[in-house]
Amino acid sequence: EPDQRWRWVKNGYELLRDKGIPLNPQSIALYRELARIFQHKIGGVTDDAHKYYKLQLALAMESAIGKLGLADNRYFDALAKAPSNWLQMVKDANVAPLITALKSSDDVFADDDKFVSNYLSLRQNPARFKPDAFKVIDDFRGTEALKRFDVFARAYHLRKVWKLDPALMCELNKMYGPVDWNDPNRHLPLDWRHPDSHAIYWAVKGLQAAGKEQYSVEETNTDRIVAHSLQNLFRNGKIFIYNVPTETSNGPQATGHEIFLRPDLRMFEPYNKSVLAIIEKYKGQRSYESLCNGHRNMLKNAVLSFYQAGHISQAQKIYNQLRHLYPRDEFKVPLVAYARNRLREELQSIGINDAKEIIQMLLRESYFRYALRDDDEAASREKMAKEVYDHYQAEYSDENRIDLPDFKLLRYFALLDFLNDQQYPPNLRRNLLGRIKIERPKLAEQLEQQERKFQKQLEQSR
């Protein structure tokens, strides 16, 4: 069962984090293994229950840091400055009335050791407590007392339960967080719901603990964990958690969750800077050449990713860096020609006979993004699907051309694939149809026309 397997994984990282490292605080190997659990066991895809692991971590961290922790670095500054122990908070004259009121509202708040965890549970699930308890929250809503205690509670929980130092989290946000599209000099917070953010944290803690002038194999491998986790955040750093109605044996429907991970182009700059720093660090070492090869391949993929997403100026900037650092004949052509060549290479490696599947996969992903209101990425997938289609139509002569259906028909098939794909929640699929009809009536009309045409062809073939 996934929940039992999750307990094993959770017990594993807690044992390393809470027992092993405190007993061996200078052992970079322990930090590296802890980081690897987050990066590979939870963040990877080799375990059948990996999506369940990701969901449990994401929900736990969402509860721990709150919604402000997903978007605002100032919130992490406040967490870092929050008092570190309970007695400091109790003595705060502004907050004391809130604590007293909660203790009077429900007996569960009588135990000081569990007060913070019960408070966070109350904010997440009020139904578990007496009505008077949440009435206290309502009475103090908007007050400085509640704001201060809420920040303290979350910082306290991060320090005591997750063993995460908000000050280091804040530092990592500003160093490795996704770049704000509106201000390239500003970093947004890392998504601490993502396992690779935790992998980065513990890898950095290990590098801090090492403190050696000579670079060991363990240190090199730990540096690689930081780089690979940033790469993972670039490739699959966007988290979407969607509510899903689930059937119960008796009573009303319960609500479950599904988690989806998708690329986050905002992570390119932190990833690129980190890899360049690591390459410089190991200049002259045995690992230098392999690091450079990895960086070159990453830049090649990033150029195509940004180009296909419609971020042409950023694609050109990355392409210029690629040509400067790794001069090769294949990089001497203009950006547009290079992007087309790269696309052609990828398509040839996949195989001509898979053209229809590639196009429908891209279109289905486009519909998924559109259903989640990730509109820029939806448009880029649709644009890429059309580029692939046009490539095959232009590449092969009429007598040898692969027999591709009309693009409108492929788009219709992709919509059917998405609507019938059981891995996506039913309400997400229904919402997509509603959104297309309201916001893209022209597309809705084209799809309806294609459906009528297709049904007519089916009837004629019987």
Short mmCIF file of C-alpha atoms in Angstrom, two decimals:
data_model
loop_
_atom_site.label_atom_id
_atom_site.label_comp_id
_atom_site.label_asym_id
_atom_site.label_seq_id
_atom_site.Cartn_x
_atom_site.Cartn_y
_atom_site.Cartn_z
CA GLU A 1 0.00 0.00 0.00
CA PRO A 2 1.34 3.51 -0.84
CA ASP A 3 0.70 4.88 2.67
CA GLN A 4 2.73 2.09 4.27
CA ARG A 5 5.56 2.57 1.79
CA TRP A 6 5.47 6.31 2.47
CA ARG A 7 5.91 5.60 6.19
CA TRP A 8 9.05 3.58 5.38
CA VAL A 9 10.47 6.39 3.26
CA LYS A 10 9.53 8.99 5.88
CA ASN A 11 11.07 6.90 8.67
CA GLY A 12 14.24 6.63 6.60
CA TYR A 13 14.82 10.34 6.12
CA GLU A 14 13.73 11.13 9.70
CA LEU A 15 16.22 8.60 11.08
CA LEU A 16 19.08 10.16 9.11
CA ARG A 17 17.98 13.72 9.84
CA ASP A 18 16.99 13.40 13.51
CA LYS A 19 19.42 10.72 14.74
CA GLY A 20 22.31 10.18 12.34
CA ILE A 21 23.30 13.77 11.58
CA PRO A 22 23.12 15.07 15.19
CA LEU A 23 25.49 12.24 16.18
CA ASN A 24 27.83 12.94 13.22
CA PRO A 25 27.34 16.64 12.38
CA GLN A 26 30.54 16.87 10.29
CA SER A 27 29.77 13.87 8.07
CA ILE A 28 29.08 15.19 4.58
CA ALA A 29 28.17 11.64 3.52
CA LEU A 30 25.11 11.62 5.81
CA TYR A 31 23.89 14.95 4.46
CA ARG A 32 24.42 13.68 0.93
CA GLU A 33 22.41 10.49 1.59
CA LEU A 34 19.61 12.53 3.15
CA ALA A 35 19.57 14.79 0.10
CA ARG A 36 19.51 11.73 -2.17
CA ILE A 37 16.39 10.37 -0.47
CA PHE A 38 14.55 13.57 -1.34
CA GLN A 39 16.05 13.79 -4.83
CA HIS A 40 15.81 10.15 -5.94
CA LYS A 41 13.36 8.27 -3.72
CA ILE A 42 10.72 11.00 -3.45
CA GLY A 43 11.63 13.20 -6.41
CA GLY A 44 12.43 10.39 -8.86
CA VAL A 45 10.05 8.16 -10.80
CA THR A 46 11.52 4.67 -10.28
CA ASP A 47 9.26 3.82 -7.31
CA ASP A 48 5.69 2.88 -8.27
CA ALA A 49 4.38 5.04 -5.43
CA HIS A 50 6.45 8.12 -6.30
CA LYS A 51 3.40 10.31 -7.01
CA TYR A 52 1.98 9.44 -3.59
CA TYR A 53 5.30 10.37 -1.92
CA LYS A 54 5.37 13.70 -3.76
CA LEU A 55 1.78 14.45 -2.80
CA GLN A 56 2.31 13.68 0.90
CA LEU A 57 5.41 15.88 1.07
CA ALA A 58 3.69 18.70 -0.82
CA LEU A 59 0.58 18.67 1.38
CA ALA A 60 2.65 18.56 4.56
CA MET A 61 4.83 21.49 3.50
CA GLU A 62 1.85 23.48 2.21
CA SER A 63 0.36 23.16 5.68
CA ALA A 64 3.69 24.03 7.31
CA ILE A 65 4.56 27.21 5.44
CA GLY A 66 1.12 28.43 4.36
CA LYS A 67 0.19 30.01 1.05
CA LEU A 68 2.36 33.09 1.62
CA GLY A 69 5.39 30.82 1.67
CA LEU A 70 4.80 29.97 -1.98
CA ALA A 71 5.16 33.49 -3.33
CA ASP A 72 6.77 36.01 -0.98
CA ASN A 73 10.39 36.17 0.19
CA ARG A 74 9.43 38.77 2.79
CA TYR A 75 7.42 36.05 4.49
CA PHE A 76 10.57 33.92 4.79
CA ASP A 77 12.40 36.95 6.22
CA ALA A 78 9.69 37.10 8.89
CA LEU A 79 10.03 33.36 9.57
CA ALA A 80 13.80 33.75 9.99
CA LYS A 81 13.31 36.59 12.51
CA ALA A 82 10.58 34.80 14.49
CA PRO A 83 11.37 33.78 18.10
CA SER A 84 12.87 30.32 18.30
CA ASN A 85 11.26 29.11 21.53
CA TRP A 86 7.84 28.94 23.13
CA LEU A 87 8.70 30.95 26.26
CA GLN A 88 9.60 34.01 24.20
CA MET A 89 6.18 33.90 22.59
CA VAL A 90 4.28 33.42 25.85
CA LYS A 91 5.96 36.52 27.28
CA ASP A 92 4.88 38.66 24.30
CA ALA A 93 2.21 40.94 25.76
CA ASN A 94 0.51 41.36 22.37
CA VAL A 95 0.19 37.62 21.75
CA ALA A 96 -0.60 36.40 25.29
CA PRO A 97 -4.38 37.13 25.04
CA LEU A 98 -4.61 34.95 21.91
CA ILE A 99 -2.83 32.06 23.65
CA THR A 100 -5.06 32.41 26.72
CA ALA A 101 -8.21 32.48 24.59
CA LEU A 102 -7.22 29.32 22.69
CA LYS A 103 -6.43 27.48 25.93
CA SER A 104 -9.89 28.37 27.23
CA SER A 105 -11.62 27.33 24.00
CA ASP A 106 -10.52 23.68 23.82
CA ASP A 107 -8.71 21.37 26.27
CA VAL A 108 -6.27 20.21 23.57
CA PHE A 109 -4.49 23.57 23.88
CA ALA A 110 -3.68 22.95 27.56
CA ASP A 111 -0.46 21.10 26.66
CA ASP A 112 2.23 23.67 25.80
CA ASP A 113 4.36 21.04 24.05
CA LYS A 114 1.56 20.36 21.54
CA PHE A 115 0.13 23.88 21.38
CA VAL A 116 1.83 24.85 18.11
CA SER A 117 0.99 21.62 16.28
CA ASN A 118 -2.63 21.86 17.43
CA TYR A 119 -2.79 25.49 16.31
CA LEU A 120 -1.55 24.58 12.82
CA SER A 121 -4.07 21.71 12.69
CA LEU A 122 -6.82 24.13 13.69
CA ARG A 123 -5.91 26.46 10.82
CA GLN A 124 -5.87 23.53 8.40
CA ASN A 125 -8.87 21.52 9.65
CA PRO A 126 -11.16 23.42 12.08
CA ALA A 127 -13.71 20.57 12.19
CA ARG A 128 -11.34 18.55 14.39
CA PHE A 129 -11.70 21.07 17.21
CA LYS A 130 -14.48 22.59 19.28
CA PRO A 131 -16.33 25.45 17.51
CA ASP A 132 -15.10 27.88 20.17
CA ALA A 133 -11.50 27.29 19.06
CA PHE A 134 -12.03 28.56 15.53
CA LYS A 135 -14.19 31.39 16.89
CA VAL A 136 -11.02 32.61 18.64
CA ILE A 137 -9.26 32.69 15.27
CA ASP A 138 -12.17 34.65 13.80
CA ASP A 139 -12.12 37.09 16.73
CA PHE A 140 -8.40 37.76 16.27
CA ARG A 141 -8.44 37.70 12.46
CA GLY A 142 -6.56 40.67 10.98
CA THR A 143 -4.86 41.53 14.28
CA GLU A 144 -1.13 41.89 14.76
CA ALA A 145 -1.30 39.24 17.49
CA LEU A 146 -2.59 36.54 15.13
CA LYS A 147 -0.12 37.50 12.40
CA ARG A 148 2.82 37.33 14.79
CA PHE A 149 1.76 34.05 16.34
CA ASP A 150 1.07 32.46 12.96
CA VAL A 151 4.57 33.33 11.73
CA PHE A 152 6.06 32.05 14.98
CA ALA A 153 4.08 28.80 14.80
CA ARG A 154 5.19 28.04 11.26
CA ALA A 155 8.83 28.91 11.98
CA TYR A 156 8.71 26.81 15.16
CA HIS A 157 7.24 23.88 13.24
CA LEU A 158 9.90 24.13 10.51
CA ARG A 159 12.69 24.19 13.10
CA LYS A 160 11.38 21.49 15.45
CA VAL A 161 9.63 19.04 13.13
CA TRP A 162 11.37 19.46 9.76
CA LYS A 163 14.74 20.57 11.19
CA LEU A 164 14.77 23.36 8.59
CA ASP A 165 16.37 26.68 9.51
CA PRO A 166 14.19 29.49 8.05
CA ALA A 167 17.29 31.70 7.77
CA LEU A 168 19.00 29.18 5.45
CA MET A 169 15.73 28.64 3.56
CA CYS A 170 15.58 32.39 3.03
CA GLU A 171 19.19 32.43 1.80
CA LEU A 172 18.55 29.56 -0.63
CA ASN A 173 15.40 31.27 -1.92
CA LYS A 174 17.41 34.35 -2.84
CA MET A 175 20.21 32.29 -4.37
CA TYR A 176 18.33 29.51 -6.17
CA GLY A 177 14.70 30.62 -6.32
CA PRO A 178 12.91 31.01 -9.68
CA VAL A 179 13.49 34.31 -11.48
CA ASP A 180 10.59 36.74 -11.51
CA TRP A 181 9.67 37.33 -15.19
CA ASN A 182 8.71 40.94 -14.34
CA ASP A 183 12.04 41.64 -12.64
CA PRO A 184 14.97 39.39 -13.71
CA ASN A 185 17.03 40.61 -10.74
CA ARG A 186 14.44 39.31 -8.27
CA HIS A 187 14.13 35.71 -7.12
CA LEU A 188 10.85 34.25 -5.93
CA PRO A 189 10.93 31.61 -3.17
CA LEU A 190 11.78 28.03 -3.97
CA ASP A 191 8.73 25.78 -3.86
CA TRP A 192 9.34 23.95 -0.58
CA ARG A 193 6.60 21.49 -1.45
CA HIS A 194 9.01 20.05 -4.02
CA PRO A 195 11.41 17.26 -2.92
CA ASP A 196 14.30 18.79 -4.86
CA SER A 197 14.13 21.97 -2.76
CA HIS A 198 14.76 19.76 0.29
CA ALA A 199 17.55 17.95 -1.55
CA ILE A 200 19.24 21.31 -2.20
CA TYR A 201 18.84 22.34 1.45
CA TRP A 202 20.49 19.22 2.86
CA ALA A 203 23.20 19.16 0.21
CA VAL A 204 24.12 22.76 1.05
CA LYS A 205 24.10 21.93 4.77
CA GLY A 206 26.51 19.11 3.99
CA LEU A 207 28.82 21.40 2.03
CA GLN A 208 28.79 23.85 4.95
CA ALA A 209 29.61 21.04 7.36
CA ALA A 210 32.52 19.75 5.24
CA GLY A 211 34.65 22.87 5.62
CA LYS A 212 37.71 21.33 3.94
CA GLU A 213 40.19 22.96 1.62
CA GLN A 214 40.72 19.76 -0.41
CA TYR A 215 37.75 18.63 -2.47
CA SER A 216 36.70 15.07 -1.63
CA VAL A 217 34.65 12.67 -3.73
CA GLU A 218 31.76 13.17 -1.29
CA GLU A 219 31.90 16.93 -1.78
CA THR A 220 31.96 16.62 -5.57
CA ASN A 221 28.95 14.31 -5.47
CA THR A 222 27.13 16.66 -3.11
CA ASP A 223 27.77 19.58 -5.47
CA ARG A 224 26.27 17.45 -8.22
CA ILE A 225 23.14 16.92 -6.13
CA VAL A 226 22.60 20.69 -5.96
CA ALA A 227 23.08 21.00 -9.72
CA HIS A 228 20.88 18.01 -10.54
CA SER A 229 18.11 19.19 -8.22
CA LEU A 230 18.13 22.62 -9.86
CA GLN A 231 17.95 20.81 -13.20
CA ASN A 232 14.98 18.81 -11.91
CA LEU A 233 13.24 22.02 -10.84
CA PHE A 234 13.83 23.41 -14.34
CA ARG A 235 12.41 20.27 -15.93
CA ASN A 236 9.60 19.50 -13.45
CA GLY A 237 9.48 22.29 -10.88
CA LYS A 238 5.91 23.51 -11.26
CA ILE A 239 3.53 21.73 -8.92
CA PHE A 240 -0.21 21.52 -9.54
CA ILE A 241 -2.37 19.93 -6.83
CA TYR A 242 -5.91 19.29 -7.95
CA ASN A 243 -8.87 18.32 -5.74
CA VAL A 244 -10.51 15.07 -6.79
CA PRO A 245 -13.87 13.75 -5.51
CA THR A 246 -13.42 10.19 -4.24
CA GLU A 247 -16.07 7.57 -3.63
CA THR A 248 -16.69 6.45 -0.04
CA SER A 249 -18.47 3.33 1.16
CA ASN A 250 -21.00 5.37 3.09
CA GLY A 251 -21.80 9.01 3.52
CA PRO A 252 -20.99 11.94 1.21
CA GLN A 253 -18.13 12.05 -1.27
CA ALA A 254 -14.71 12.77 0.19
CA THR A 255 -12.12 14.98 -1.48
CA GLY A 256 -8.77 13.56 -2.47
CA HIS A 257 -5.86 15.10 -4.33
CA GLU A 258 -3.83 14.51 -7.48
CA ILE A 259 -0.38 16.01 -8.01
CA PHE A 260 1.14 16.94 -11.38
CA LEU A 261 4.67 18.23 -12.05
CA ARG A 262 5.61 20.25 -15.12
CA PRO A 263 8.66 22.28 -16.35
CA ASP A 264 9.42 25.67 -14.80
CA LEU A 265 11.44 27.83 -17.21
CA ARG A 266 11.94 30.42 -14.45
CA MET A 267 14.47 28.02 -12.90
CA PHE A 268 16.90 28.23 -15.82
CA GLU A 269 18.92 31.20 -14.55
CA PRO A 270 19.53 29.83 -11.02
CA TYR A 271 20.39 26.45 -12.52
CA ASN A 272 22.78 27.95 -15.06
CA LYS A 273 24.58 30.15 -12.51
CA SER A 274 24.97 27.25 -10.10
CA VAL A 275 26.46 24.95 -12.74
CA LEU A 276 28.89 27.66 -13.90
CA ALA A 277 30.04 28.15 -10.29
CA ILE A 278 30.55 24.40 -9.83
CA ILE A 279 32.50 24.18 -13.11
CA GLU A 280 34.77 27.01 -11.96
CA LYS A 281 35.23 25.32 -8.57
CA TYR A 282 36.49 22.10 -10.15
CA LYS A 283 38.60 23.63 -12.91
CA GLY A 284 41.66 21.43 -13.34
CA GLN A 285 40.03 18.51 -11.52
CA ARG A 286 39.11 15.16 -13.12
CA SER A 287 35.40 15.95 -13.06
CA TYR A 288 35.83 19.23 -14.99
CA GLU A 289 35.29 17.81 -18.49
CA SER A 290 32.15 15.85 -17.59
CA LEU A 291 30.70 18.94 -15.88
CA CYS A 292 31.31 21.01 -19.03
CA ASN A 293 29.71 18.35 -21.23
CA GLY A 294 26.65 18.29 -19.01
CA HIS A 295 26.41 22.08 -19.07
CA ARG A 296 26.68 22.20 -22.86
CA ASN A 297 23.87 19.68 -23.28
CA MET A 298 21.75 21.59 -20.79
CA LEU A 299 22.20 24.83 -22.74
CA LYS A 300 21.27 23.07 -25.99
CA ASN A 301 18.04 21.80 -24.47
CA ALA A 302 17.28 25.15 -22.83
CA VAL A 303 17.60 27.02 -26.14
CA LEU A 304 14.95 24.77 -27.68
CA SER A 305 12.69 24.93 -24.60
CA PHE A 306 12.64 28.74 -24.55
CA TYR A 307 12.33 28.99 -28.32
CA GLN A 308 9.34 26.65 -28.39
CA ALA A 309 7.74 28.52 -25.49
CA GLY A 310 7.90 31.75 -27.49
CA HIS A 311 10.60 33.40 -25.32
CA ILE A 312 12.78 34.24 -28.33
CA SER A 313 14.97 36.91 -26.70
CA GLN A 314 15.83 34.60 -23.79
CA ALA A 315 16.50 31.74 -26.24
CA GLN A 316 18.88 34.02 -28.16
CA LYS A 317 20.68 35.00 -24.95
CA ILE A 318 21.21 31.35 -24.02
CA TYR A 319 22.28 30.52 -27.57
CA ASN A 320 24.88 33.31 -27.47
CA GLN A 321 26.29 31.86 -24.25
CA LEU A 322 26.36 28.39 -25.79
CA ARG A 323 28.32 29.66 -28.81
CA HIS A 324 30.74 31.61 -26.63
CA LEU A 325 31.53 28.85 -24.12
CA TYR A 326 31.44 25.87 -26.47
CA PRO A 327 32.29 26.99 -30.03
CA ARG A 328 31.23 24.31 -32.50
CA ASP A 329 30.18 24.29 -36.15
CA GLU A 330 26.61 23.33 -35.24
CA PHE A 331 26.27 26.62 -33.30
CA LYS A 332 27.41 28.89 -36.16
CA VAL A 333 23.95 29.10 -37.76
CA PRO A 334 21.31 31.68 -36.68
CA LEU A 335 18.98 30.83 -33.78
CA VAL A 336 15.98 29.99 -35.98
CA ALA A 337 18.03 27.57 -38.09
CA TYR A 338 19.58 26.00 -34.99
CA ALA A 339 16.17 25.50 -33.36
CA ARG A 340 14.84 23.86 -36.51
CA ASN A 341 17.91 21.63 -36.74
CA ARG A 342 17.52 20.60 -33.09
CA LEU A 343 13.85 19.86 -33.61
CA ARG A 344 14.69 17.81 -36.70
CA GLU A 345 17.32 15.85 -34.75
CA GLU A 346 14.86 15.08 -31.97
CA LEU A 347 12.18 13.99 -34.40
CA GLN A 348 14.57 11.79 -36.36
CA SER A 349 15.73 10.11 -33.18
CA ILE A 350 12.13 9.36 -32.28
CA GLY A 351 11.24 8.04 -35.72
CA ILE A 352 9.01 9.21 -38.54
CA ASN A 353 6.24 6.72 -37.80
CA ASP A 354 5.70 8.30 -34.40
CA ALA A 355 4.80 11.72 -35.83
CA LYS A 356 1.09 11.42 -35.13
CA GLU A 357 1.71 10.26 -31.55
CA ILE A 358 4.17 13.11 -30.91
CA ILE A 359 1.71 15.73 -32.16
CA GLN A 360 -1.19 14.32 -30.17
CA MET A 361 0.95 14.07 -27.03
CA LEU A 362 1.89 17.75 -27.33
CA LEU A 363 -1.72 18.77 -27.98
CA ARG A 364 -2.98 16.69 -25.07
CA GLU A 365 -0.40 18.35 -22.82
CA SER A 366 -1.59 21.71 -24.16
CA TYR A 367 -5.16 20.90 -23.13
CA PHE A 368 -3.96 19.83 -19.68
CA ARG A 369 -2.11 23.12 -19.19
CA TYR A 370 -5.12 25.08 -20.42
CA ALA A 371 -7.39 23.23 -17.99
CA LEU A 372 -5.06 24.33 -15.16
CA ARG A 373 -4.95 27.91 -16.52
CA ASP A 374 -1.23 27.64 -17.27
CA ASP A 375 -1.97 29.47 -20.51
CA ASP A 376 1.53 30.42 -21.69
CA GLU A 377 2.72 26.83 -21.49
CA ALA A 378 -0.51 25.63 -23.14
CA ALA A 379 0.10 27.95 -26.08
CA SER A 380 3.74 26.85 -26.41
CA ARG A 381 2.75 23.16 -26.57
CA GLU A 382 0.15 23.87 -29.25
CA LYS A 383 2.70 25.93 -31.19
CA MET A 384 5.26 23.13 -31.00
CA ALA A 385 2.68 20.56 -32.16
CA LYS A 386 2.00 22.71 -35.23
CA GLU A 387 5.76 23.04 -35.88
CA VAL A 388 6.17 19.27 -35.76
CA TYR A 389 3.21 18.84 -38.11
CA ASP A 390 4.52 21.45 -40.56
CA HIS A 391 8.00 19.90 -40.42
CA TYR A 392 6.71 16.52 -41.57
CA GLN A 393 4.47 18.04 -44.21
CA ALA A 394 7.41 19.99 -45.67
CA GLU A 395 10.15 17.41 -45.15
CA TYR A 396 8.75 14.59 -47.22
CA SER A 397 7.69 14.65 -50.86
CA ASP A 398 4.09 13.84 -51.74
CA GLU A 399 4.85 10.26 -52.71
CA ASN A 400 6.81 9.53 -49.53
CA ARG A 401 5.04 11.78 -47.07
CA ILE A 402 3.82 10.08 -43.95
CA ASP A 403 0.05 9.84 -44.02
CA LEU A 404 -0.77 12.46 -41.39
CA PRO A 405 -4.42 13.40 -40.90
CA ASP A 406 -5.47 17.04 -41.07
CA PHE A 407 -4.16 19.05 -38.09
CA LYS A 408 -7.73 19.92 -37.00
CA LEU A 409 -8.54 16.22 -36.81
CA LEU A 410 -5.41 15.53 -34.76
CA ARG A 411 -6.43 18.32 -32.40
CA TYR A 412 -9.87 16.73 -32.07
CA PHE A 413 -8.34 13.30 -31.35
CA ALA A 414 -6.04 14.85 -28.74
CA LEU A 415 -9.03 16.40 -26.98
CA LEU A 416 -10.78 13.02 -26.94
CA ASP A 417 -7.60 11.43 -25.55
CA PHE A 418 -7.46 13.99 -22.76
CA LEU A 419 -11.16 13.75 -21.92
CA ASN A 420 -10.94 9.95 -21.76
CA ASP A 421 -7.64 9.79 -19.86
CA GLN A 422 -8.46 8.37 -16.42
CA GLN A 423 -5.23 9.66 -14.88
CA TYR A 424 -6.73 13.17 -14.89
CA PRO A 425 -9.51 14.03 -12.41
CA PRO A 426 -13.04 14.00 -13.95
CA ASN A 427 -13.84 17.54 -12.79
CA LEU A 428 -10.60 18.82 -14.37
CA ARG A 429 -11.63 17.31 -17.70
CA ARG A 430 -15.14 18.76 -17.44
CA ASN A 431 -13.76 22.19 -16.57
CA LEU A 432 -11.64 22.16 -19.73
CA LEU A 433 -14.69 21.82 -21.96
CA GLY A 434 -16.46 24.62 -20.13
CA ARG A 435 -13.47 26.92 -20.44
CA ILE A 436 -13.02 26.26 -24.16
CA LYS A 437 -16.69 27.04 -24.83
CA ILE A 438 -16.58 30.30 -22.88
CA GLU A 439 -13.10 31.65 -23.62
CA ARG A 440 -12.25 30.08 -27.00
CA PRO A 441 -15.57 29.83 -28.84
CA LYS A 442 -13.86 29.68 -32.24
CA LEU A 443 -11.87 26.61 -31.18
CA ALA A 444 -15.02 25.09 -29.66
CA GLU A 445 -16.82 25.58 -32.98
CA GLN A 446 -13.94 24.00 -34.93
CA LEU A 447 -13.94 21.00 -32.59
CA GLU A 448 -17.71 20.59 -32.91
CA GLN A 449 -17.46 20.79 -36.71
CA GLN A 450 -14.68 18.21 -36.68
CA GLU A 451 -16.78 15.93 -34.46
CA ARG A 452 -19.75 16.13 -36.85
CA LYS A 453 -17.46 15.47 -39.82
CA PHE A 454 -15.82 12.52 -38.08
CA GLN A 455 -19.16 11.01 -37.02
CA LYS A 456 -20.45 11.35 -40.59
CA GLN A 457 -17.38 9.54 -41.92
CA LEU A 458 -17.95 6.75 -39.41
CA GLU A 459 -21.55 6.36 -40.50
CA GLN A 460 -20.57 6.23 -44.17
CA SER A 461 -17.98 3.55 -43.52
CA ARG A 462 -20.50 1.19 -41.89
#
